Amino acid sequence: MQYKILTVSSANMDLNMRVKDAPVKGQTVFGRDYCYVPGGKGANSAVAVAKLGGSSYFCASLGNDSNGKALLNFYKSLSVRTDYISFSSDRPTGLATVTVEDDGANRITVFSGANLSLSPVIAADAFGKACPDAVLCHFEIPFETVTHLSRLCYEAGVPMFIDAGPADKNINLRALSPVCVFSPNETETEIFTGISPDTEKNCVAAVNKLKSMVAAKYYVIKLGKRGAAVSDGTSLELFPAYCVPVKDTTAAGDSFTAALTLEYVRSGSIEKACRFGNAVAAVTVSRTGAGESVPTDAELNKFLTERNIKF
Ligand code: ATP
Ligand code: RIB
């Protein structure tokens, strides 16, 4: 059975530039090479769901411009369902500058543009028509759209997965209805809770703080090369990352959360979903680019077979 995942989220064109070391404040450095690639946290996740064999419905807002047209064609080429993509009449397609250092670490600045036009009404319409098995959101669209969807999902009994990036301490997480999974990365965890999840003890403390802000069945903290920590609010388990040569970590979190969502809906096991997320994200970080770096089902199976990984 092909499960239907509705991603209601952002779409950007990424200007990806490789540098030895990213500039510090006031400094100018030379980039080595650059390219424009499809990005945006939501789009990267929607592409991941499609590549991994899910039925991927993407609700996003693009600008009426050449970047918008190029992104739409890219999604269609990967069988992402684009029925719920709308075009803003007054805002350009979102743009991100992604500076990638030699060790694969990135620094990202986003110009939201048309992503700000993704209103609660547009999202509710997509939700009503798509009848999804799960909904996936990030915080790159208006927060009221995410809170509205959380209420619709809660009332309809549809599991909602929130990838909590980018974080802003002014976001009122308490406005969210209970969700299935709430998943920040390390910096997002620190921004929301004031606690850096650098040790297992601090992960537990951060989850306890998150619990007081947003009700979730599971809290999944993405820990970069350390993997991910999963808690049901009472106990916490660490799932180590797979060791790979790292080229570019862009979209690591987006592909992780998309894979976790798909696998959780398929198997009902958060542990299996987390291992699957780690494997998908490991392949993603070993390649350059954003959505394009996410593996297909076949590429992932090759990675798992070569390493004799079983879930
Ligand atoms: P991004 O914003 O770049 O998309 P993120 O900061 O949201 O990513 P991370 O915590 O950096 O998310 O990474 C998400 C997942 O990617 C991790 O939980 C892990 O599974 C995988 N990952 C990240 N870095 C590495 C690495 N160096 N080696 C192997 N896996 C990694
Ligand atoms: O998570 C990576 C993504 O963040 C990039 O593709 C960029 O567009 C920003 O949304």
Short mmCIF file of N, CA and C in Angstrom, two decimals, residues 78-234:
data_model
loop_
_atom_site.label_atom_id
_atom_site.label_comp_id
_atom_site.label_asym_id
_atom_site.label_seq_id
_atom_site.Cartn_x
_atom_site.Cartn_y
_atom_site.Cartn_z
N LEU A 78 9.61 14.23 -10.50
CA LEU A 78 9.82 13.22 -9.45
C LEU A 78 8.49 12.64 -8.95
N SER A 79 7.43 12.90 -9.70
CA SER A 79 6.08 12.40 -9.35
C SER A 79 5.56 12.93 -8.03
N VAL A 80 6.03 14.12 -7.62
CA VAL A 80 5.41 14.79 -6.47
C VAL A 80 4.10 15.38 -6.99
N ARG A 81 3.01 15.13 -6.27
CA ARG A 81 1.71 15.67 -6.70
C ARG A 81 1.66 17.17 -6.43
N THR A 82 1.43 17.93 -7.49
CA THR A 82 1.52 19.39 -7.39
C THR A 82 0.14 20.07 -7.43
N ASP A 83 -0.93 19.27 -7.29
CA ASP A 83 -2.30 19.82 -7.37
C ASP A 83 -2.53 20.97 -6.39
N TYR A 84 -1.84 20.95 -5.25
CA TYR A 84 -2.12 21.94 -4.21
C TYR A 84 -1.05 23.02 -4.13
N ILE A 85 -0.29 23.17 -5.20
CA ILE A 85 0.69 24.26 -5.25
C ILE A 85 0.00 25.48 -5.86
N SER A 86 0.11 26.62 -5.19
CA SER A 86 -0.50 27.84 -5.72
C SER A 86 0.59 28.86 -6.05
N PHE A 87 0.21 29.86 -6.83
CA PHE A 87 1.17 30.88 -7.25
C PHE A 87 0.77 32.23 -6.67
N SER A 88 1.68 32.85 -5.97
CA SER A 88 1.42 34.15 -5.37
C SER A 88 1.44 35.23 -6.46
N SER A 89 0.48 36.16 -6.39
CA SER A 89 0.43 37.20 -7.42
C SER A 89 1.41 38.34 -7.11
N ASP A 90 1.83 38.46 -5.87
CA ASP A 90 2.65 39.63 -5.52
C ASP A 90 3.98 39.30 -4.83
N ARG A 91 4.32 38.02 -4.69
CA ARG A 91 5.60 37.70 -4.04
C ARG A 91 6.41 36.75 -4.92
N PRO A 92 7.73 36.94 -4.97
CA PRO A 92 8.56 36.03 -5.78
C PRO A 92 8.78 34.70 -5.06
N THR A 93 9.23 33.72 -5.80
CA THR A 93 9.57 32.41 -5.22
C THR A 93 10.64 32.58 -4.13
N GLY A 94 10.50 31.83 -3.06
CA GLY A 94 11.48 31.88 -1.97
C GLY A 94 12.89 31.59 -2.48
N LEU A 95 13.86 32.24 -1.84
CA LEU A 95 15.26 32.06 -2.25
C LEU A 95 16.11 31.85 -1.00
N ALA A 96 17.03 30.91 -1.08
CA ALA A 96 17.93 30.68 0.07
C ALA A 96 19.37 30.76 -0.40
N THR A 97 20.22 31.41 0.38
CA THR A 97 21.66 31.32 0.09
C THR A 97 22.23 30.28 1.06
N VAL A 98 22.87 29.31 0.50
CA VAL A 98 23.39 28.18 1.29
C VAL A 98 24.90 28.15 1.13
N THR A 99 25.62 28.47 2.19
CA THR A 99 27.09 28.46 2.14
C THR A 99 27.55 27.14 2.76
N VAL A 100 28.25 26.35 1.96
CA VAL A 100 28.66 25.02 2.44
C VAL A 100 30.18 24.98 2.60
N GLU A 101 30.63 24.67 3.81
CA GLU A 101 32.07 24.60 4.08
C GLU A 101 32.62 23.22 3.70
N ASP A 102 33.96 23.12 3.68
CA ASP A 102 34.60 21.87 3.25
C ASP A 102 34.20 20.66 4.09
N ASP A 103 33.86 20.89 5.36
CA ASP A 103 33.47 19.74 6.20
C ASP A 103 31.98 19.39 6.02
N GLY A 104 31.29 20.09 5.08
CA GLY A 104 29.89 19.77 4.80
C GLY A 104 28.90 20.59 5.60
N ALA A 105 29.40 21.35 6.60
CA ALA A 105 28.48 22.17 7.43
C ALA A 105 27.95 23.33 6.60
N ASN A 106 26.72 23.76 6.90
CA ASN A 106 26.17 24.86 6.11
C ASN A 106 25.69 26.02 6.97
N ARG A 107 25.54 27.17 6.32
CA ARG A 107 24.89 28.34 6.93
C ARG A 107 23.87 28.81 5.91
N ILE A 108 22.63 29.02 6.35
CA ILE A 108 21.54 29.28 5.39
C ILE A 108 20.81 30.56 5.75
N THR A 109 20.56 31.39 4.72
CA THR A 109 19.72 32.58 4.89
C THR A 109 18.55 32.45 3.91
N VAL A 110 17.34 32.61 4.43
CA VAL A 110 16.16 32.42 3.57
C VAL A 110 15.42 33.74 3.35
N PHE A 111 15.12 34.04 2.08
CA PHE A 111 14.17 35.11 1.75
C PHE A 111 12.84 34.39 1.50
N SER A 112 11.86 34.61 2.37
CA SER A 112 10.64 33.78 2.33
C SER A 112 9.80 33.97 1.08
N GLY A 113 9.64 35.21 0.61
CA GLY A 113 8.86 35.48 -0.60
C GLY A 113 7.50 34.80 -0.55
N ALA A 114 7.18 34.04 -1.59
CA ALA A 114 5.84 33.46 -1.76
C ALA A 114 5.46 32.48 -0.64
N ASN A 115 6.45 31.97 0.12
CA ASN A 115 6.11 31.05 1.21
C ASN A 115 5.17 31.72 2.22
N LEU A 116 5.28 33.06 2.29
CA LEU A 116 4.43 33.79 3.25
C LEU A 116 2.97 33.85 2.79
N SER A 117 2.72 33.47 1.54
CA SER A 117 1.34 33.49 1.02
C SER A 117 0.60 32.18 1.29
N LEU A 118 1.29 31.21 1.92
CA LEU A 118 0.63 29.92 2.20
C LEU A 118 -0.27 30.08 3.44
N SER A 119 -1.52 30.44 3.18
CA SER A 119 -2.45 30.80 4.26
C SER A 119 -3.13 29.58 4.86
N PRO A 120 -3.75 29.74 6.05
CA PRO A 120 -4.52 28.65 6.65
C PRO A 120 -5.64 28.15 5.72
N VAL A 121 -6.23 29.06 4.96
CA VAL A 121 -7.34 28.67 4.06
C VAL A 121 -6.82 27.74 2.96
N ILE A 122 -5.69 28.10 2.36
CA ILE A 122 -5.11 27.26 1.29
C ILE A 122 -4.75 25.88 1.86
N ALA A 123 -4.14 25.88 3.06
CA ALA A 123 -3.71 24.62 3.67
C ALA A 123 -4.92 23.75 4.02
N ALA A 124 -5.96 24.37 4.55
CA ALA A 124 -7.15 23.61 4.94
C ALA A 124 -7.83 22.99 3.71
N ASP A 125 -7.82 23.72 2.62
CA ASP A 125 -8.41 23.22 1.37
C ASP A 125 -7.65 21.97 0.90
N ALA A 126 -6.31 22.06 0.93
CA ALA A 126 -5.49 20.91 0.52
C ALA A 126 -5.73 19.72 1.44
N PHE A 127 -5.78 19.98 2.73
CA PHE A 127 -6.00 18.92 3.72
C PHE A 127 -7.35 18.22 3.47
N GLY A 128 -8.39 19.02 3.23
CA GLY A 128 -9.73 18.47 3.00
C GLY A 128 -9.79 17.63 1.73
N LYS A 129 -9.10 18.07 0.69
CA LYS A 129 -9.18 17.36 -0.59
C LYS A 129 -8.25 16.15 -0.66
N ALA A 130 -7.06 16.25 -0.04
CA ALA A 130 -6.07 15.18 -0.19
C ALA A 130 -6.37 13.95 0.66
N CYS A 131 -7.10 14.12 1.77
CA CYS A 131 -7.37 13.01 2.71
C CYS A 131 -6.08 12.22 3.00
N PRO A 132 -5.05 12.88 3.56
CA PRO A 132 -3.75 12.22 3.75
C PRO A 132 -3.72 11.24 4.92
N ASP A 133 -2.71 10.35 4.87
CA ASP A 133 -2.46 9.46 6.01
C ASP A 133 -1.62 10.17 7.07
N ALA A 134 -0.91 11.21 6.67
CA ALA A 134 -0.12 12.01 7.61
C ALA A 134 0.16 13.36 6.99
N VAL A 135 0.41 14.34 7.86
CA VAL A 135 0.74 15.70 7.41
C VAL A 135 2.10 16.08 7.98
N LEU A 136 2.91 16.69 7.13
CA LEU A 136 4.26 17.11 7.54
C LEU A 136 4.43 18.61 7.31
N CYS A 137 4.91 19.31 8.35
CA CYS A 137 5.12 20.76 8.26
C CYS A 137 6.48 21.15 8.82
N HIS A 138 6.96 22.32 8.40
CA HIS A 138 8.14 22.95 8.99
C HIS A 138 7.70 24.37 9.37
N PHE A 139 8.65 25.14 9.89
CA PHE A 139 8.29 26.51 10.30
C PHE A 139 8.76 27.57 9.30
N GLU A 140 8.79 27.22 8.02
CA GLU A 140 9.17 28.21 7.00
C GLU A 140 7.96 28.84 6.32
N ILE A 141 6.76 28.56 6.85
CA ILE A 141 5.53 29.18 6.33
C ILE A 141 4.86 29.89 7.51
N PRO A 142 3.82 30.69 7.28
CA PRO A 142 3.22 31.39 8.43
C PRO A 142 2.83 30.42 9.55
N PHE A 143 3.16 30.80 10.79
CA PHE A 143 2.93 29.90 11.91
C PHE A 143 1.44 29.62 12.10
N GLU A 144 0.58 30.61 11.78
CA GLU A 144 -0.87 30.37 11.96
C GLU A 144 -1.36 29.26 11.03
N THR A 145 -0.67 29.07 9.89
CA THR A 145 -1.04 27.98 8.98
C THR A 145 -0.72 26.64 9.65
N VAL A 146 0.42 26.58 10.32
CA VAL A 146 0.82 25.34 11.00
C VAL A 146 -0.12 25.05 12.18
N THR A 147 -0.46 26.07 12.95
CA THR A 147 -1.34 25.82 14.10
C THR A 147 -2.74 25.41 13.62
N HIS A 148 -3.21 26.04 12.54
CA HIS A 148 -4.53 25.69 12.01
C HIS A 148 -4.54 24.22 11.57
N LEU A 149 -3.49 23.83 10.87
CA LEU A 149 -3.40 22.44 10.41
C LEU A 149 -3.31 21.47 11.58
N SER A 150 -2.59 21.88 12.62
CA SER A 150 -2.46 20.98 13.78
C SER A 150 -3.84 20.72 14.38
N ARG A 151 -4.70 21.75 14.38
CA ARG A 151 -6.05 21.57 14.93
C ARG A 151 -6.87 20.64 14.03
N LEU A 152 -6.76 20.87 12.70
CA LEU A 152 -7.52 20.04 11.75
C LEU A 152 -7.08 18.57 11.86
N CYS A 153 -5.77 18.37 11.94
CA CYS A 153 -5.24 16.99 12.04
C CYS A 153 -5.71 16.34 13.34
N TYR A 154 -5.63 17.09 14.43
CA TYR A 154 -6.02 16.56 15.74
C TYR A 154 -7.49 16.15 15.72
N GLU A 155 -8.33 17.03 15.19
CA GLU A 155 -9.78 16.74 15.15
C GLU A 155 -10.10 15.54 14.24
N ALA A 156 -9.32 15.41 13.15
CA ALA A 156 -9.59 14.34 12.19
C ALA A 156 -8.84 13.05 12.53
N GLY A 157 -7.98 13.09 13.55
CA GLY A 157 -7.21 11.89 13.93
C GLY A 157 -6.11 11.56 12.92
N VAL A 158 -5.65 12.57 12.19
CA VAL A 158 -4.56 12.36 11.23
C VAL A 158 -3.23 12.73 11.90
N PRO A 159 -2.23 11.83 11.90
CA PRO A 159 -0.98 12.16 12.59
C PRO A 159 -0.24 13.32 11.91
N MET A 160 0.18 14.26 12.74
CA MET A 160 0.94 15.40 12.21
C MET A 160 2.38 15.33 12.70
N PHE A 161 3.31 15.59 11.78
CA PHE A 161 4.74 15.56 12.07
C PHE A 161 5.28 16.96 11.86
N ILE A 162 5.89 17.51 12.90
CA ILE A 162 6.44 18.86 12.77
C ILE A 162 7.96 18.82 12.85
N ASP A 163 8.60 19.25 11.78
CA ASP A 163 10.04 19.47 11.78
C ASP A 163 10.20 20.93 12.17
N ALA A 164 10.73 21.18 13.38
CA ALA A 164 10.64 22.51 13.98
C ALA A 164 11.71 23.50 13.52
N GLY A 165 11.98 23.53 12.23
CA GLY A 165 12.97 24.47 11.73
C GLY A 165 12.40 25.38 10.66
N PRO A 166 12.86 26.61 10.58
CA PRO A 166 13.81 27.22 11.50
C PRO A 166 13.12 27.67 12.78
N ALA A 167 13.89 27.70 13.87
CA ALA A 167 13.32 28.07 15.16
C ALA A 167 13.45 29.56 15.42
N ASP A 168 12.52 30.07 16.18
CA ASP A 168 12.54 31.47 16.61
C ASP A 168 11.93 31.45 18.01
N LYS A 169 12.61 32.07 18.96
CA LYS A 169 12.08 31.95 20.34
C LYS A 169 10.74 32.66 20.50
N ASN A 170 10.35 33.48 19.52
CA ASN A 170 9.05 34.15 19.61
C ASN A 170 7.90 33.27 19.11
N ILE A 171 8.22 32.13 18.53
CA ILE A 171 7.14 31.22 18.09
C ILE A 171 6.46 30.66 19.33
N ASN A 172 5.13 30.77 19.37
CA ASN A 172 4.39 30.29 20.54
C ASN A 172 3.95 28.84 20.34
N LEU A 173 4.82 27.90 20.72
CA LEU A 173 4.52 26.49 20.50
C LEU A 173 3.24 26.06 21.21
N ARG A 174 2.87 26.79 22.26
CA ARG A 174 1.67 26.42 23.04
C ARG A 174 0.40 26.57 22.21
N ALA A 175 0.48 27.27 21.08
CA ALA A 175 -0.70 27.44 20.22
C ALA A 175 -0.97 26.19 19.36
N LEU A 176 -0.04 25.25 19.38
CA LEU A 176 -0.23 24.03 18.57
C LEU A 176 -1.15 23.04 19.28
N SER A 177 -2.00 22.37 18.51
CA SER A 177 -2.77 21.24 19.08
C SER A 177 -1.81 20.06 19.20
N PRO A 178 -2.18 19.04 19.99
CA PRO A 178 -1.27 17.89 20.15
C PRO A 178 -0.92 17.26 18.79
N VAL A 179 0.37 16.91 18.64
CA VAL A 179 0.83 16.33 17.36
C VAL A 179 1.41 14.95 17.62
N CYS A 180 1.71 14.24 16.54
CA CYS A 180 2.29 12.91 16.67
C CYS A 180 3.80 13.03 16.98
N VAL A 181 4.51 13.78 16.12
CA VAL A 181 5.96 13.93 16.32
C VAL A 181 6.34 15.41 16.26
N PHE A 182 7.14 15.83 17.23
CA PHE A 182 7.71 17.17 17.22
C PHE A 182 9.22 16.98 17.15
N SER A 183 9.85 17.51 16.08
CA SER A 183 11.26 17.19 15.85
C SER A 183 12.13 18.41 15.55
N PRO A 184 12.80 18.95 16.56
CA PRO A 184 13.78 20.01 16.33
C PRO A 184 15.19 19.42 16.15
N ASN A 185 16.10 20.20 15.55
CA ASN A 185 17.51 19.77 15.54
C ASN A 185 18.20 20.36 16.79
N GLU A 186 19.52 20.26 16.84
CA GLU A 186 20.21 20.70 18.07
C GLU A 186 20.01 22.19 18.35
N THR A 187 20.25 23.03 17.33
CA THR A 187 20.14 24.48 17.58
C THR A 187 18.70 24.87 17.84
N GLU A 188 17.77 24.24 17.13
CA GLU A 188 16.35 24.56 17.37
C GLU A 188 15.93 24.17 18.79
N THR A 189 16.44 23.04 19.26
CA THR A 189 16.15 22.60 20.63
C THR A 189 16.64 23.65 21.62
N GLU A 190 17.84 24.14 21.37
CA GLU A 190 18.42 25.12 22.30
C GLU A 190 17.63 26.45 22.26
N ILE A 191 17.21 26.85 21.06
CA ILE A 191 16.46 28.11 20.95
C ILE A 191 15.11 27.98 21.69
N PHE A 192 14.43 26.85 21.53
CA PHE A 192 13.12 26.70 22.17
C PHE A 192 13.20 26.46 23.68
N THR A 193 14.25 25.73 24.10
CA THR A 193 14.26 25.31 25.51
C THR A 193 15.35 25.99 26.35
N GLY A 194 16.35 26.56 25.67
CA GLY A 194 17.48 27.13 26.40
C GLY A 194 18.46 26.04 26.83
N ILE A 195 18.22 24.79 26.40
CA ILE A 195 19.10 23.68 26.80
C ILE A 195 19.75 23.08 25.55
N SER A 196 21.06 23.00 25.54
CA SER A 196 21.75 22.37 24.41
C SER A 196 21.71 20.85 24.60
N PRO A 197 21.21 20.09 23.63
CA PRO A 197 21.08 18.63 23.83
C PRO A 197 22.42 17.92 23.58
N ASP A 198 23.48 18.39 24.26
CA ASP A 198 24.81 17.86 23.98
C ASP A 198 25.13 16.58 24.74
N THR A 199 24.34 16.22 25.73
CA THR A 199 24.52 14.95 26.44
C THR A 199 23.14 14.30 26.57
N GLU A 200 23.14 13.01 26.92
CA GLU A 200 21.85 12.31 27.06
C GLU A 200 21.01 12.97 28.15
N LYS A 201 21.70 13.36 29.24
CA LYS A 201 21.00 14.01 30.35
C LYS A 201 20.34 15.32 29.89
N ASN A 202 21.07 16.07 29.07
CA ASN A 202 20.51 17.33 28.57
C ASN A 202 19.39 17.11 27.55
N CYS A 203 19.46 15.99 26.82
CA CYS A 203 18.36 15.65 25.90
C CYS A 203 17.09 15.43 26.72
N VAL A 204 17.23 14.71 27.84
CA VAL A 204 16.08 14.44 28.70
C VAL A 204 15.52 15.76 29.24
N ALA A 205 16.44 16.63 29.68
CA ALA A 205 15.99 17.93 30.22
C ALA A 205 15.29 18.75 29.14
N ALA A 206 15.83 18.71 27.93
CA ALA A 206 15.23 19.48 26.83
C ALA A 206 13.84 18.93 26.50
N VAL A 207 13.71 17.61 26.49
CA VAL A 207 12.39 17.01 26.20
C VAL A 207 11.39 17.43 27.29
N ASN A 208 11.83 17.41 28.53
CA ASN A 208 10.92 17.82 29.62
C ASN A 208 10.44 19.25 29.42
N LYS A 209 11.33 20.11 28.95
CA LYS A 209 10.96 21.51 28.70
C LYS A 209 10.00 21.57 27.50
N LEU A 210 10.32 20.82 26.44
CA LEU A 210 9.46 20.82 25.25
C LEU A 210 8.05 20.35 25.60
N LYS A 211 8.01 19.33 26.49
CA LYS A 211 6.71 18.77 26.91
C LYS A 211 5.79 19.84 27.50
N SER A 212 6.40 20.82 28.16
CA SER A 212 5.59 21.86 28.78
C SER A 212 5.11 22.89 27.75
N MET A 213 5.64 22.79 26.53
CA MET A 213 5.27 23.76 25.49
C MET A 213 4.36 23.17 24.43
N VAL A 214 4.64 21.92 24.02
CA VAL A 214 3.85 21.31 22.95
C VAL A 214 3.59 19.84 23.29
N ALA A 215 2.34 19.43 23.15
CA ALA A 215 1.99 18.03 23.42
C ALA A 215 2.30 17.21 22.18
N ALA A 216 3.10 16.16 22.36
CA ALA A 216 3.42 15.28 21.23
C ALA A 216 3.49 13.84 21.73
N LYS A 217 3.17 12.91 20.82
CA LYS A 217 3.31 11.50 21.18
C LYS A 217 4.81 11.19 21.32
N TYR A 218 5.60 11.73 20.38
CA TYR A 218 7.05 11.53 20.42
C TYR A 218 7.78 12.84 20.17
N TYR A 219 8.89 13.01 20.90
CA TYR A 219 9.80 14.12 20.66
C TYR A 219 11.06 13.49 20.04
N VAL A 220 11.42 13.95 18.87
CA VAL A 220 12.59 13.39 18.18
C VAL A 220 13.61 14.52 17.98
N ILE A 221 14.71 14.46 18.72
CA ILE A 221 15.74 15.51 18.58
C ILE A 221 16.80 15.01 17.60
N LYS A 222 16.96 15.76 16.50
CA LYS A 222 17.98 15.40 15.51
C LYS A 222 19.32 15.93 16.02
N LEU A 223 20.31 15.04 16.04
CA LEU A 223 21.58 15.38 16.69
C LEU A 223 22.75 15.36 15.72
N GLY A 224 22.51 15.67 14.43
CA GLY A 224 23.59 15.72 13.46
C GLY A 224 24.34 14.41 13.38
N LYS A 225 25.68 14.47 13.44
CA LYS A 225 26.46 13.23 13.28
C LYS A 225 26.30 12.27 14.44
N ARG A 226 25.63 12.70 15.51
CA ARG A 226 25.36 11.79 16.63
C ARG A 226 24.08 10.99 16.42
N GLY A 227 23.29 11.34 15.39
CA GLY A 227 22.06 10.58 15.12
C GLY A 227 20.83 11.31 15.63
N ALA A 228 19.99 10.59 16.40
CA ALA A 228 18.75 11.21 16.88
C ALA A 228 18.35 10.60 18.22
N ALA A 229 17.66 11.40 19.03
CA ALA A 229 17.15 10.94 20.33
C ALA A 229 15.63 10.95 20.26
N VAL A 230 15.02 9.85 20.71
CA VAL A 230 13.56 9.74 20.65
C VAL A 230 13.02 9.56 22.06
N SER A 231 11.97 10.33 22.37
CA SER A 231 11.34 10.19 23.68
C SER A 231 9.83 10.21 23.54
N ASP A 232 9.19 9.34 24.34
CA ASP A 232 7.72 9.39 24.39
C ASP A 232 7.28 10.28 25.55
N GLY A 233 8.23 10.99 26.12
CA GLY A 233 7.92 11.88 27.23
C GLY A 233 8.24 11.26 28.57
N THR A 234 8.50 9.94 28.58
CA THR A 234 8.87 9.30 29.85
C THR A 234 10.29 8.74 29.79
#
